[in-house]
Short mmCIF file of C-alpha atoms in Angstrom, two decimals:
data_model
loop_
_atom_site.label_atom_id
_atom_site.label_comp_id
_atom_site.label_asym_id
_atom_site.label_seq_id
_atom_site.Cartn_x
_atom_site.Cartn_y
_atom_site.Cartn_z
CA UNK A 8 -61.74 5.72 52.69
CA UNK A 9 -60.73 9.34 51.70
CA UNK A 10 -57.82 10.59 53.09
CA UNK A 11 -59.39 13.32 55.09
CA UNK A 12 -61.00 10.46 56.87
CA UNK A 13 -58.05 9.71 58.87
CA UNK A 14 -58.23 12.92 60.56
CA UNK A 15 -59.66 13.23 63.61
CA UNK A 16 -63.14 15.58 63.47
CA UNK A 17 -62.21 17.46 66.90
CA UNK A 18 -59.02 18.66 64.38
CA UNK A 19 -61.89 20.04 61.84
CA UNK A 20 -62.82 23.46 63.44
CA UNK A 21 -59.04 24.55 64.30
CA UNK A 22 -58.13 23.67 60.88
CA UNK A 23 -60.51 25.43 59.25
CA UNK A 24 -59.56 28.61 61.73
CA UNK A 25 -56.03 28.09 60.98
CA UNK A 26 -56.33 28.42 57.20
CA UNK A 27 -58.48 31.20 56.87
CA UNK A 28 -59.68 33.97 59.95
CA UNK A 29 -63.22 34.39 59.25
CA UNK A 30 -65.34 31.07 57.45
CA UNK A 31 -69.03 30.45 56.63
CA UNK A 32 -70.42 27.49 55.33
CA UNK A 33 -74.05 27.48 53.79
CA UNK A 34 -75.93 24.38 52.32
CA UNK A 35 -77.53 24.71 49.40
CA UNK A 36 -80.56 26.73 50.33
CA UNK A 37 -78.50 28.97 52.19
CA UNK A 38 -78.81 28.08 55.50
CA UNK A 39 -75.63 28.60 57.71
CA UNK A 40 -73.89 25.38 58.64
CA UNK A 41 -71.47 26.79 60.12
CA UNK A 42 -69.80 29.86 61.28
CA UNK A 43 -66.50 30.49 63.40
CA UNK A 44 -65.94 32.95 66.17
CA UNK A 45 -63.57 35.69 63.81
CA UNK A 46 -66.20 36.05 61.68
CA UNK A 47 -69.34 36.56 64.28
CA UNK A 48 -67.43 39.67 66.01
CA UNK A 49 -66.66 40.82 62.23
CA UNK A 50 -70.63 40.97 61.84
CA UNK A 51 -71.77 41.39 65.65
CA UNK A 52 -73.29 38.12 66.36
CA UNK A 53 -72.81 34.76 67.91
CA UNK A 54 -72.64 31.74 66.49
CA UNK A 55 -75.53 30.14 68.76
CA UNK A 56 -77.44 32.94 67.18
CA UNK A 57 -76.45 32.49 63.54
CA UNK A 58 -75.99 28.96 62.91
CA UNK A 59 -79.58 27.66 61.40
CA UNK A 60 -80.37 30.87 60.16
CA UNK A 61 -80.67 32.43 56.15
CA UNK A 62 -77.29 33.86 55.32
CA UNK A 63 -79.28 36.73 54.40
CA UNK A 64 -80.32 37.49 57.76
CA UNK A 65 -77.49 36.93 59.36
CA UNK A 66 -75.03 39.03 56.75
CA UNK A 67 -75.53 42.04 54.94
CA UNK A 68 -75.28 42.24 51.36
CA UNK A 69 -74.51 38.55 51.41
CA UNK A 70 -73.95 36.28 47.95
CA UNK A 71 -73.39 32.88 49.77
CA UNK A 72 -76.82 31.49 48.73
CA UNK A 73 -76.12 32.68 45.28
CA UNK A 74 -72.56 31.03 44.80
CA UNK A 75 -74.61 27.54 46.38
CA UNK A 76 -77.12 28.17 43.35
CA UNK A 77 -75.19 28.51 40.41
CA UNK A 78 -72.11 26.84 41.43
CA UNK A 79 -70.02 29.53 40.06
CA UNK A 80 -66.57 31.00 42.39
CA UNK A 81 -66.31 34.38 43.26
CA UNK A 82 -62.51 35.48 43.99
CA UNK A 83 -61.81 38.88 45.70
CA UNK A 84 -65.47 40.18 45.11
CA UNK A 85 -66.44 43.17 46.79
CA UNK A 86 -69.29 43.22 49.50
CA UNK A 87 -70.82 46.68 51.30
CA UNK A 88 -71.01 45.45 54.73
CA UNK A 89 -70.69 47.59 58.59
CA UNK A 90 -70.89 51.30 55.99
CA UNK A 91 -67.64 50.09 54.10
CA UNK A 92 -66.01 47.57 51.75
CA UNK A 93 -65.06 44.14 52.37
CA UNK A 94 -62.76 41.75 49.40
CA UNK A 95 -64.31 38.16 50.40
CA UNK A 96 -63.77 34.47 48.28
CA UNK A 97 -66.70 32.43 47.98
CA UNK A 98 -66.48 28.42 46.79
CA UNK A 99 -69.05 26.08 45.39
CA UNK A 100 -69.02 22.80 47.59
CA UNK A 101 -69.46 19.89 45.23
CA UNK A 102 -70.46 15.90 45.82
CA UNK A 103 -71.18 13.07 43.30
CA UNK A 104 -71.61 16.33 40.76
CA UNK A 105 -74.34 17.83 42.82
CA UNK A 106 -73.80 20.91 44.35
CA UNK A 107 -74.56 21.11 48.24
CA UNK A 108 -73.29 24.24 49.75
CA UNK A 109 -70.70 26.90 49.76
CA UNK A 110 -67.83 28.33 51.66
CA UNK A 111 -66.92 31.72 51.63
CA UNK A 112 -63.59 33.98 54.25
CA UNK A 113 -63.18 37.42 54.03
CA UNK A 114 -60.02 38.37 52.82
CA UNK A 115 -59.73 42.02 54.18
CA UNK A 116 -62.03 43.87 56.32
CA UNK A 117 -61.74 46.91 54.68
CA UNK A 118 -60.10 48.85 52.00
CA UNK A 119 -57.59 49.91 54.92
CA UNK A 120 -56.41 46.18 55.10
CA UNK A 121 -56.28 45.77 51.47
CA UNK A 122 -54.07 48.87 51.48
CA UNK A 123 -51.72 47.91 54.43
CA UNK A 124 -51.63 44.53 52.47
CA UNK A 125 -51.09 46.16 48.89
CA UNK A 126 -48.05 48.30 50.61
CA UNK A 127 -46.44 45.10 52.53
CA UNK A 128 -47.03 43.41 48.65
CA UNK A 129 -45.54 46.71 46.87
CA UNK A 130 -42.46 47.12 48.96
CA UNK A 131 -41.70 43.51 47.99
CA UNK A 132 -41.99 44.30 44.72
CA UNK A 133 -39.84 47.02 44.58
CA UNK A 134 -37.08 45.49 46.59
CA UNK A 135 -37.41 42.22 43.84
CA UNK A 136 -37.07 44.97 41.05
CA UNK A 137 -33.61 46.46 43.17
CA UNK A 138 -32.27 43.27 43.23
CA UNK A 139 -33.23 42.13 39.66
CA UNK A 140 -31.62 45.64 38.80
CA UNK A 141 -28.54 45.08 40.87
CA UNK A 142 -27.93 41.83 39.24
CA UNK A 143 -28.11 43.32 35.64
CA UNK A 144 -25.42 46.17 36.74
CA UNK A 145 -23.31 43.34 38.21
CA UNK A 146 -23.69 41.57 34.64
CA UNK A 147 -21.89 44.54 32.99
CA UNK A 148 -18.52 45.30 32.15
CA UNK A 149 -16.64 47.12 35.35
CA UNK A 150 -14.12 48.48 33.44
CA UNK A 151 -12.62 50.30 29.70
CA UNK A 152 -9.35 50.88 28.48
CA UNK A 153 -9.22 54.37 30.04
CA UNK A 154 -8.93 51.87 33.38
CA UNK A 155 -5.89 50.32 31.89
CA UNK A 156 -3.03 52.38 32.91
CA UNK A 157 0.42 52.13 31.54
CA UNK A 158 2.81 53.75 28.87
CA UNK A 159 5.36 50.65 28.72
CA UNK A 160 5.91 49.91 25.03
CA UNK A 161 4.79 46.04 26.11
CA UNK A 162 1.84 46.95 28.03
CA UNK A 163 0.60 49.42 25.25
CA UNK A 164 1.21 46.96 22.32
CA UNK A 165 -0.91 44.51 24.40
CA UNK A 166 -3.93 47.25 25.27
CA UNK A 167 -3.62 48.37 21.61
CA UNK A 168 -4.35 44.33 20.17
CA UNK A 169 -7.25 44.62 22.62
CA UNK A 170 -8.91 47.27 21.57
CA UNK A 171 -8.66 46.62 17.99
CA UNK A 172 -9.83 43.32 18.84
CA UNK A 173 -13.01 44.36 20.83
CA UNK A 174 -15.18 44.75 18.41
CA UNK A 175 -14.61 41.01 16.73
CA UNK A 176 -16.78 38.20 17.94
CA UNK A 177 -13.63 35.68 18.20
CA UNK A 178 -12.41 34.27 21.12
CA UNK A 179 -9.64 35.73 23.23
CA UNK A 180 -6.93 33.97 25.12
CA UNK A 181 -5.03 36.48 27.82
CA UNK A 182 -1.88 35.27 29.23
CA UNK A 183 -0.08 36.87 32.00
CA UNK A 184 0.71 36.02 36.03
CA UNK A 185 -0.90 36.48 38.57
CA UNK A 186 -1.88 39.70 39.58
CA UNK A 187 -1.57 41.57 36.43
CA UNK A 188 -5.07 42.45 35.85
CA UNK A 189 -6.29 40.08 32.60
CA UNK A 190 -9.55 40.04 34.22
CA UNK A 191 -9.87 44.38 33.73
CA UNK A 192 -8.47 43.44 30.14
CA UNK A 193 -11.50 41.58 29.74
CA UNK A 194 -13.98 43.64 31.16
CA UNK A 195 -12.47 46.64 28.66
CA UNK A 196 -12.53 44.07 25.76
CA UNK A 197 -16.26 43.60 26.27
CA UNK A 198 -16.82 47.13 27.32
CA UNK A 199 -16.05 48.01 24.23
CA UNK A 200 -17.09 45.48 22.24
CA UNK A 201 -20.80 45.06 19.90
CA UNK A 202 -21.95 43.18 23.03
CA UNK A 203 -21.50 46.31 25.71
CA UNK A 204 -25.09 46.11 26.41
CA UNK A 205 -25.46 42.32 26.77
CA UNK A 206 -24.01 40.52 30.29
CA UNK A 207 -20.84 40.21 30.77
CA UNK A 208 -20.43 36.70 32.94
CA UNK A 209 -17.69 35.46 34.71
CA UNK A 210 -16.24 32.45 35.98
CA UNK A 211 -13.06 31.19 38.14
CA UNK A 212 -12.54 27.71 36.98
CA UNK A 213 -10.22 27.11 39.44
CA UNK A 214 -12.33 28.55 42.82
CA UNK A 215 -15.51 25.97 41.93
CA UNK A 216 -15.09 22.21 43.04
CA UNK A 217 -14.75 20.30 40.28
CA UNK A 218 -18.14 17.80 40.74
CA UNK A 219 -19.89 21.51 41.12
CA UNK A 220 -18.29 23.25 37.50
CA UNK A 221 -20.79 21.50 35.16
CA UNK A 222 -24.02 22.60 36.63
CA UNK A 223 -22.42 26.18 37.70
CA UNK A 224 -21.31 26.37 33.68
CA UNK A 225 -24.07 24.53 32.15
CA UNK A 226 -27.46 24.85 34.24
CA UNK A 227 -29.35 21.82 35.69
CA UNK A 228 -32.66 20.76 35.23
CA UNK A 229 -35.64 20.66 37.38
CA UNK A 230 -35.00 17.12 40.24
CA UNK A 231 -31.40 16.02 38.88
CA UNK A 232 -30.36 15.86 41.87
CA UNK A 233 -31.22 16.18 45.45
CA UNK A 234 -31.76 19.64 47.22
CA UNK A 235 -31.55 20.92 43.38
CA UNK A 236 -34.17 24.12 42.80
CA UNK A 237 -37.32 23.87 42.22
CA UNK A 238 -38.06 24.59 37.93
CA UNK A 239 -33.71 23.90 37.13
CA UNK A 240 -31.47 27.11 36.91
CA UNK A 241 -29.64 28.57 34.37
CA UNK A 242 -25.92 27.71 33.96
CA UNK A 243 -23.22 30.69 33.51
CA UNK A 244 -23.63 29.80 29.53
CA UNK A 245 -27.32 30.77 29.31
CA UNK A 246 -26.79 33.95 31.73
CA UNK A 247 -23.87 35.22 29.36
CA UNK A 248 -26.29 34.40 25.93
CA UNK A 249 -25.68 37.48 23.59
CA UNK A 250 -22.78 38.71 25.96
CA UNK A 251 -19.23 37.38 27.35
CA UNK A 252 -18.66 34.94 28.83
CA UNK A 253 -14.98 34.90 30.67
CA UNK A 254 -13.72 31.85 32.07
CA UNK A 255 -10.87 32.61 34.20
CA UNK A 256 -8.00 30.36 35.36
CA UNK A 257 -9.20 28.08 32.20
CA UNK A 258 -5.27 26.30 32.77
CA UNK A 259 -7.26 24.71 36.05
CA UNK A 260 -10.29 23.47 34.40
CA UNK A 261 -10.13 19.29 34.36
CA UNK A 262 -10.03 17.56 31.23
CA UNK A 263 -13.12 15.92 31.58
CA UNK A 264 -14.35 19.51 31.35
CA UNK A 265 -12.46 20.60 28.57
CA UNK A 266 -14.21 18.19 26.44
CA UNK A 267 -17.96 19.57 27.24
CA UNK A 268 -16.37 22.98 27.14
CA UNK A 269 -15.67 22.11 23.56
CA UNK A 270 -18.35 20.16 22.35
CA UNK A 271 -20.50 23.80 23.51
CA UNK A 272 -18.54 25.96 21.64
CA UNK A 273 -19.10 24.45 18.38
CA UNK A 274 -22.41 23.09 19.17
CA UNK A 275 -22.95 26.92 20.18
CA UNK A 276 -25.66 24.83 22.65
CA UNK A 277 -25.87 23.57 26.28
CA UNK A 278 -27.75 20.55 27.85
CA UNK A 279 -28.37 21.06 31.41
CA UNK A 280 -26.98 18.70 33.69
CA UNK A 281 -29.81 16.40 34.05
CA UNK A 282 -31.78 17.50 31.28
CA UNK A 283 -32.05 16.22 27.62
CA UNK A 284 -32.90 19.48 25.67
CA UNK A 285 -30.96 21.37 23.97
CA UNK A 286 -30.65 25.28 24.58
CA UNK A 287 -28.85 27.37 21.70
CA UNK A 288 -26.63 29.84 23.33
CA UNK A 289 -24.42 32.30 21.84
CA UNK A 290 -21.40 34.01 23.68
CA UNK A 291 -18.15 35.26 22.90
CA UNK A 292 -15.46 33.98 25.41
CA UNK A 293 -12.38 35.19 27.00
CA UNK A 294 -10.20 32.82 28.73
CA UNK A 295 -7.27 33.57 31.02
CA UNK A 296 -4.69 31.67 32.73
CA UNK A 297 -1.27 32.55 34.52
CA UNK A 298 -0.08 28.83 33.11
CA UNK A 299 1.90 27.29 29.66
CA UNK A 300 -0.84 26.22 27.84
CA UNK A 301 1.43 25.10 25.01
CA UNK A 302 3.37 22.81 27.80
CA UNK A 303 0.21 21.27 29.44
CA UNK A 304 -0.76 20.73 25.88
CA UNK A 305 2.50 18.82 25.44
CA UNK A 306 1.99 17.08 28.40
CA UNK A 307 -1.54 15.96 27.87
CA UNK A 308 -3.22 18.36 30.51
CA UNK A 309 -5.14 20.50 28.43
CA UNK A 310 -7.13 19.54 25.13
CA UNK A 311 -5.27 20.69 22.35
CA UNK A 312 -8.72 21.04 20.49
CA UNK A 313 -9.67 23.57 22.82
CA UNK A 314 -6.60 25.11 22.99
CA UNK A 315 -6.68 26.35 19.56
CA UNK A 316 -10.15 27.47 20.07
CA UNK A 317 -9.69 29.54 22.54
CA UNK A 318 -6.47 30.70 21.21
CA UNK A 319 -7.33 32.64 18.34
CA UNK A 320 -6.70 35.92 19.58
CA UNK A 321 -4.03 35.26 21.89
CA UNK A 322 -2.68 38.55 24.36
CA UNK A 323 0.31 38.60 26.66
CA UNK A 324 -0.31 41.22 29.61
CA UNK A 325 3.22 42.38 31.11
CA UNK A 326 4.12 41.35 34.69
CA UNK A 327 4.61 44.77 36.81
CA UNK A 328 8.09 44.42 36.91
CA UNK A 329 9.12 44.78 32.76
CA UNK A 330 6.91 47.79 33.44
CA UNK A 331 7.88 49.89 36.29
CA UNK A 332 7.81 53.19 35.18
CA UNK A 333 4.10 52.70 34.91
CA UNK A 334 4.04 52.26 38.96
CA UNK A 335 3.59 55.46 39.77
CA UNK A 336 0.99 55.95 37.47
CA UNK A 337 -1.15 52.49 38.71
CA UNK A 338 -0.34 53.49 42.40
CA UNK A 339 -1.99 56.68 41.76
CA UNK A 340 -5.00 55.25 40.27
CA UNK A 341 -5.30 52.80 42.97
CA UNK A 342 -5.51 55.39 45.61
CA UNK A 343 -7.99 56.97 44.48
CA UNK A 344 -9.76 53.59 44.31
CA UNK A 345 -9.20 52.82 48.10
CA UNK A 346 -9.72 56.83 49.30
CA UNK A 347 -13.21 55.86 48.08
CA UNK A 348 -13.40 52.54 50.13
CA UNK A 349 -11.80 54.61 53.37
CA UNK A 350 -13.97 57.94 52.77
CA UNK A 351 -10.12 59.37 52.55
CA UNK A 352 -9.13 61.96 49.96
CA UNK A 353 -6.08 63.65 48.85
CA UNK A 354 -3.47 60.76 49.44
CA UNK A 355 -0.24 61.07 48.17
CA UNK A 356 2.87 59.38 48.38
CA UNK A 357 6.42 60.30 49.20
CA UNK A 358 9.62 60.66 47.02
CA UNK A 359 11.28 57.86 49.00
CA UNK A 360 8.22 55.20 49.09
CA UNK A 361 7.74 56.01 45.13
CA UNK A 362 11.63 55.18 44.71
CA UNK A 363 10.93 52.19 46.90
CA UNK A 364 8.09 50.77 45.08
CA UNK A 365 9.78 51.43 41.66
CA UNK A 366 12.42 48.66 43.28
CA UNK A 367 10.47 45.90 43.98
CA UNK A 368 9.75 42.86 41.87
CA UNK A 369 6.37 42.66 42.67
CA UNK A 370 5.83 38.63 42.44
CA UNK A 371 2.38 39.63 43.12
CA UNK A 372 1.89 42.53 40.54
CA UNK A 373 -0.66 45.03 40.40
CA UNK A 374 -2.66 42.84 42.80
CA UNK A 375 0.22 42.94 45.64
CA UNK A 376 0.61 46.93 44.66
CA UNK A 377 -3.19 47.37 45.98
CA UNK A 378 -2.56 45.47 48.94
CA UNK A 379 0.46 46.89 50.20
CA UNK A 380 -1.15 50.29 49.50
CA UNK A 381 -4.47 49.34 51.56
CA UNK A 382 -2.28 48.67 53.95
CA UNK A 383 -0.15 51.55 54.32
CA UNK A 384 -3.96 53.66 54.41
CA UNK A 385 -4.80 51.10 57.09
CA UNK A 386 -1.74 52.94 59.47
CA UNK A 387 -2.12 56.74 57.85
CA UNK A 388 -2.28 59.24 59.95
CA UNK A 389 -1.88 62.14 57.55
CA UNK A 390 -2.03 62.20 53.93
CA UNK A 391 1.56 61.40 52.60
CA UNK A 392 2.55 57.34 52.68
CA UNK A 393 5.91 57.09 54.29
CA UNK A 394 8.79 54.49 54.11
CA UNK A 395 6.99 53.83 57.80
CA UNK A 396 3.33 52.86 56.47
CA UNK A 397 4.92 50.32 54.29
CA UNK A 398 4.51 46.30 55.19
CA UNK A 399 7.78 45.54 57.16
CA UNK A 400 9.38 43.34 53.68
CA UNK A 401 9.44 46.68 51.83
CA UNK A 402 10.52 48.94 54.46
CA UNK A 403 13.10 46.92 55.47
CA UNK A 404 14.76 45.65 52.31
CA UNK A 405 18.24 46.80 50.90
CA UNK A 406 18.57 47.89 47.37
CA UNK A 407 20.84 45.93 45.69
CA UNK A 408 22.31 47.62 42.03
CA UNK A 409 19.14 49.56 42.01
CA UNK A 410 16.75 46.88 41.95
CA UNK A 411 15.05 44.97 44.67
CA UNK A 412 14.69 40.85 44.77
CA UNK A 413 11.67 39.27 44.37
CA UNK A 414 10.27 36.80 46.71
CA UNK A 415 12.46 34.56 46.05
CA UNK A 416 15.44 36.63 46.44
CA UNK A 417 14.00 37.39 50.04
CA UNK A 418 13.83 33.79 50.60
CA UNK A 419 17.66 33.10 49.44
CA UNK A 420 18.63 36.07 51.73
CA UNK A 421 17.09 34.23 54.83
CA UNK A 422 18.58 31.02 54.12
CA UNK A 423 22.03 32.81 53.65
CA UNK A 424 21.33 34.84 56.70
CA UNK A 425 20.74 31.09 58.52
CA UNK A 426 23.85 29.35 56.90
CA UNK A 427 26.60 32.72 58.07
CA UNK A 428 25.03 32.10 62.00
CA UNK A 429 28.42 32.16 64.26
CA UNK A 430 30.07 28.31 63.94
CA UNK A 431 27.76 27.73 67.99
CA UNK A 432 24.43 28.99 66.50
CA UNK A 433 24.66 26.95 63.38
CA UNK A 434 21.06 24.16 63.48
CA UNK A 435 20.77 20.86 61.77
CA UNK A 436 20.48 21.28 58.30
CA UNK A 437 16.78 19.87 58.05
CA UNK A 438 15.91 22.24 60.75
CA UNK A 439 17.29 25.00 58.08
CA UNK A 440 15.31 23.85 55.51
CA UNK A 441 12.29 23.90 57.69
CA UNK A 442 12.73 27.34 58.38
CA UNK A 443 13.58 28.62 55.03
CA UNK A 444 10.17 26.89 53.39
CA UNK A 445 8.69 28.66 56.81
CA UNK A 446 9.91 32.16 56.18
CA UNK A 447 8.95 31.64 52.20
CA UNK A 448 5.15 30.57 52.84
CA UNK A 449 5.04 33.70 55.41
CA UNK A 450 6.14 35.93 52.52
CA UNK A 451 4.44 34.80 50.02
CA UNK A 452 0.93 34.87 52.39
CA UNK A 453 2.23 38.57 52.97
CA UNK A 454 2.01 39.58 49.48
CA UNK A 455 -0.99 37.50 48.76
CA UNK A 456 -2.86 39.42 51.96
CA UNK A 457 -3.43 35.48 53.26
CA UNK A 458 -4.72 34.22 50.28
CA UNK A 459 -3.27 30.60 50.10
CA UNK A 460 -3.96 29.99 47.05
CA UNK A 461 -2.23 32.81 45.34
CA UNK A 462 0.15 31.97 47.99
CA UNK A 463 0.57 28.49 46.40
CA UNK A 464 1.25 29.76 42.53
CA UNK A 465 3.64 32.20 43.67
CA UNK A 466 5.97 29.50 45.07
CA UNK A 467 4.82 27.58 42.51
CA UNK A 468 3.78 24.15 44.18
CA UNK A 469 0.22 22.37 44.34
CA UNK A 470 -2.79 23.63 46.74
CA UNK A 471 -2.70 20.60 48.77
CA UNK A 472 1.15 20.78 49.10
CA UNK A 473 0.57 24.52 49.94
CA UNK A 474 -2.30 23.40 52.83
CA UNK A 475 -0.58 20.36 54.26
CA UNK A 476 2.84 22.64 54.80
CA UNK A 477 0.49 25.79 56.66
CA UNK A 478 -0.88 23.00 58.80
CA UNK A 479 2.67 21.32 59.51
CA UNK A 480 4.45 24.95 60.48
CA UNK A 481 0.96 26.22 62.43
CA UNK A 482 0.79 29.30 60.01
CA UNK A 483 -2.74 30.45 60.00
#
């Protein structure tokens, strides 16, 4: 039995409609066998009238009986038919190596089809070539060293390594917390670098699950695993070939990981997950991390061997606060940045809020700058950023000998604040506690704009820790 068999002949004539709008079928002297209703109002017939009859007769120009002669396909052929130009298929029909019939549909009516069809086809095209151009910008370097702003003896010693660096193929490790823009120092580094014109790729190690980093660094092949795309995909190694690759957070990656990060790097070669060949690659990495690499080395959380691979050129970015005569400077820079993203222009900021952010300790750096200064636009009236516009920790906060406390200076004032309550408004001490570590995850979500797990670093304790206490004190 063939396995067309098993379905049912009253199916045969919708089918065939279904799949294709207007169908003839010719034996192999080419007589119509059949004919459906699209194709009889194309022509101006019936199919009472047509069926039994020479194709010849019953369509103009025809080259069914031809196709059932010689056995030979004819794809998109043109046919003169009703004073115009048709684009039909016609199909030998084949058993036990004889040839019996053909089968021919019109594809388009007429050239005005074709062209509605050809437009439809081209605008697809064209929005497949934005997108494959889009992605190629978004592989590029964002950023140069004219983005790096800062005159702080540490912060130029540290742009001065990189440039003279840039043009080196050797790996570079930046070190700095959170916030105080290593990823800009690596788009400059390749920005400037022999491989400008080649991608620039990268990667959060700590933002992908960990059962998910392989196949997002490495590719997979085509059916390793279910729901995987059809033909594999190419892993963040292959994308970055010839270019950068810059693996972020690299202090998060899991062991496990570090080993195949290694083996790749002096293999210079990937194996998709999956897969079994091997795919030369060749990339130039940056690696970043806000962590002690030397201490998790110590204490057996990060490969040693990679360590000093990565860490051959190694560059410490400044945290905002050794640098805070550059503040003014940065803030400037990233108005003009957010004016853009508000269709503002012409923002300025006063004496006293320049004085004020000069203060601060910013825990958050450069990062928390931008936030608190989005913000303040977010409430601007005018044009000039008051002592007003300014998140309520800022505006509110005493100077103490000229310089403000960091976050967790806040923190210690609201626990003091708790402990010198009049003798009759004194709590239990765990309900103190509870409200300090309360008050501490607010602030540090304030300066993170919500995200938790900046949040976490800041006050330095584990993701889940960080999670499990939001859930505990209902702090969205």
């Amino acid at each position: 039995m063939r396995a067309f068999d098993k379905v049912p002949s009253s199916w045969h004539e919708q089918i065939i409609n279904l799949l294709a709008e207007r169908v003839v079928i010719v034996d192999d002297n080419g007589i119509i066998l059949y004919i459906n209703e699209g194709y009889c109002e194309f022509i101006g017939t019936t199919m009472e009238d047509a069926l039994g009859r020479h194709v010849q007769d019953v369509i103009e120009n025809s080259r069914m009986h031809i196709v059932a002669q010689t056995g030979l396909k004819e794809l998109a052929s043109v046919q003169h038919i009703n004073g115009s130009e048709m684009i039909a298929n016609r199909f030998p029909i084949v058993e036990e190596e004889q040839i019996v019939g053909a089968v021919g549909n019109v594809m388009f009516r007429n050239p005005e089809e074709w062209r509605m069809y050809k437009s439809k086809i081209q605008s697809l095209v064209d929005e497949l070539n934005y997108y494959q151009a889009r992605v190629q910008r978004d592989l590029q370097s964002k950023y140069s060293f004219q983005d790096l702003i800062g005159d702080s003896p540490n912060f130029l010693a540290a742009k001065t390594l990189a440039q003279r660096v840039s043009r080196s193929d050797s790996s570079v490790l930046l070190i700095g917390e959170s916030g105080t823009g290593k990823e800009l120092f690596a788009h400059a580094i390749h920005h400037d670098s022999n491989r400008s014109a080649a991608p620039f790729v990268a990667i959060n190690c700590s933002s992908i699950p960990e059962h998910l980093l392989e196949s997002e660094l490495f590719g997979y092949a085509d059916g390793a695993f279910t729901g995987a795309k059809k033909g594999g995909k190419k892993g963040q190694f292959e994308l970055a070939s010839g270019g950068t690759l810059f693996l972020d957070e690299i202090g998060d990656m899991p062991l496990t990981m570090q080993s195949k990060l290694l083996r790749v790097l002096q293999e210079k070669e990937v194996v998709r997950v999956g897969g079994h060949k091997s795919i030369p690659v060749d990339v130039r990495i940056i690696a970043a991390t806000h962590r002690n690499l030397e201490r998790m080395v110590e204490k057996g959380d990060f490969r040693q061997d990679l360590y000093y691979r990565l860490n051959v050129i190694k560059i410490d970015i400044p945290p905002l606060r050794t640098r805070k005569k550059d503040i003014p400077g940065i803030a400037k820079r990233l108005l003009k940045k957010l004016e853009a993203r508000f269709f503002r222009n012409g923002i300025e900021l006063s004496y006293e809020v320049t004085e004020r952010l000069m203060q601060h300790s910013w825990p958050g750096n450069i990062r928390e700058l931008e936030n608190v200064l989005e913000r303040s636009i977010n409430v601007l009236d005018g044009k000039t950023i008051l002592l007003m516009h300014l998140p309520l920790y800022l505006r509110d906060r005493e100077t103490e000998g000229g310089n403000e406390g960091n976050l967790h200076n806040e923190q210690t004032v609201s626990v003091s604040n708790i402990l010198s309550a009049e003798p009759k408004n004194i709590l239990p001490l765990k309900e103190t506690l509870i409200q300090a570590e309360k008050h501490a995850i607010e602030q540090a979500l304030v300066v993170t704009k919500g995200n938790k797990l900046e949040a976490a670093k800041l006050l330095e304790i584990g993701k889940t820790s960080f999670y499990d206490k939001c859930k505990l004190y209902d702090i969205s």
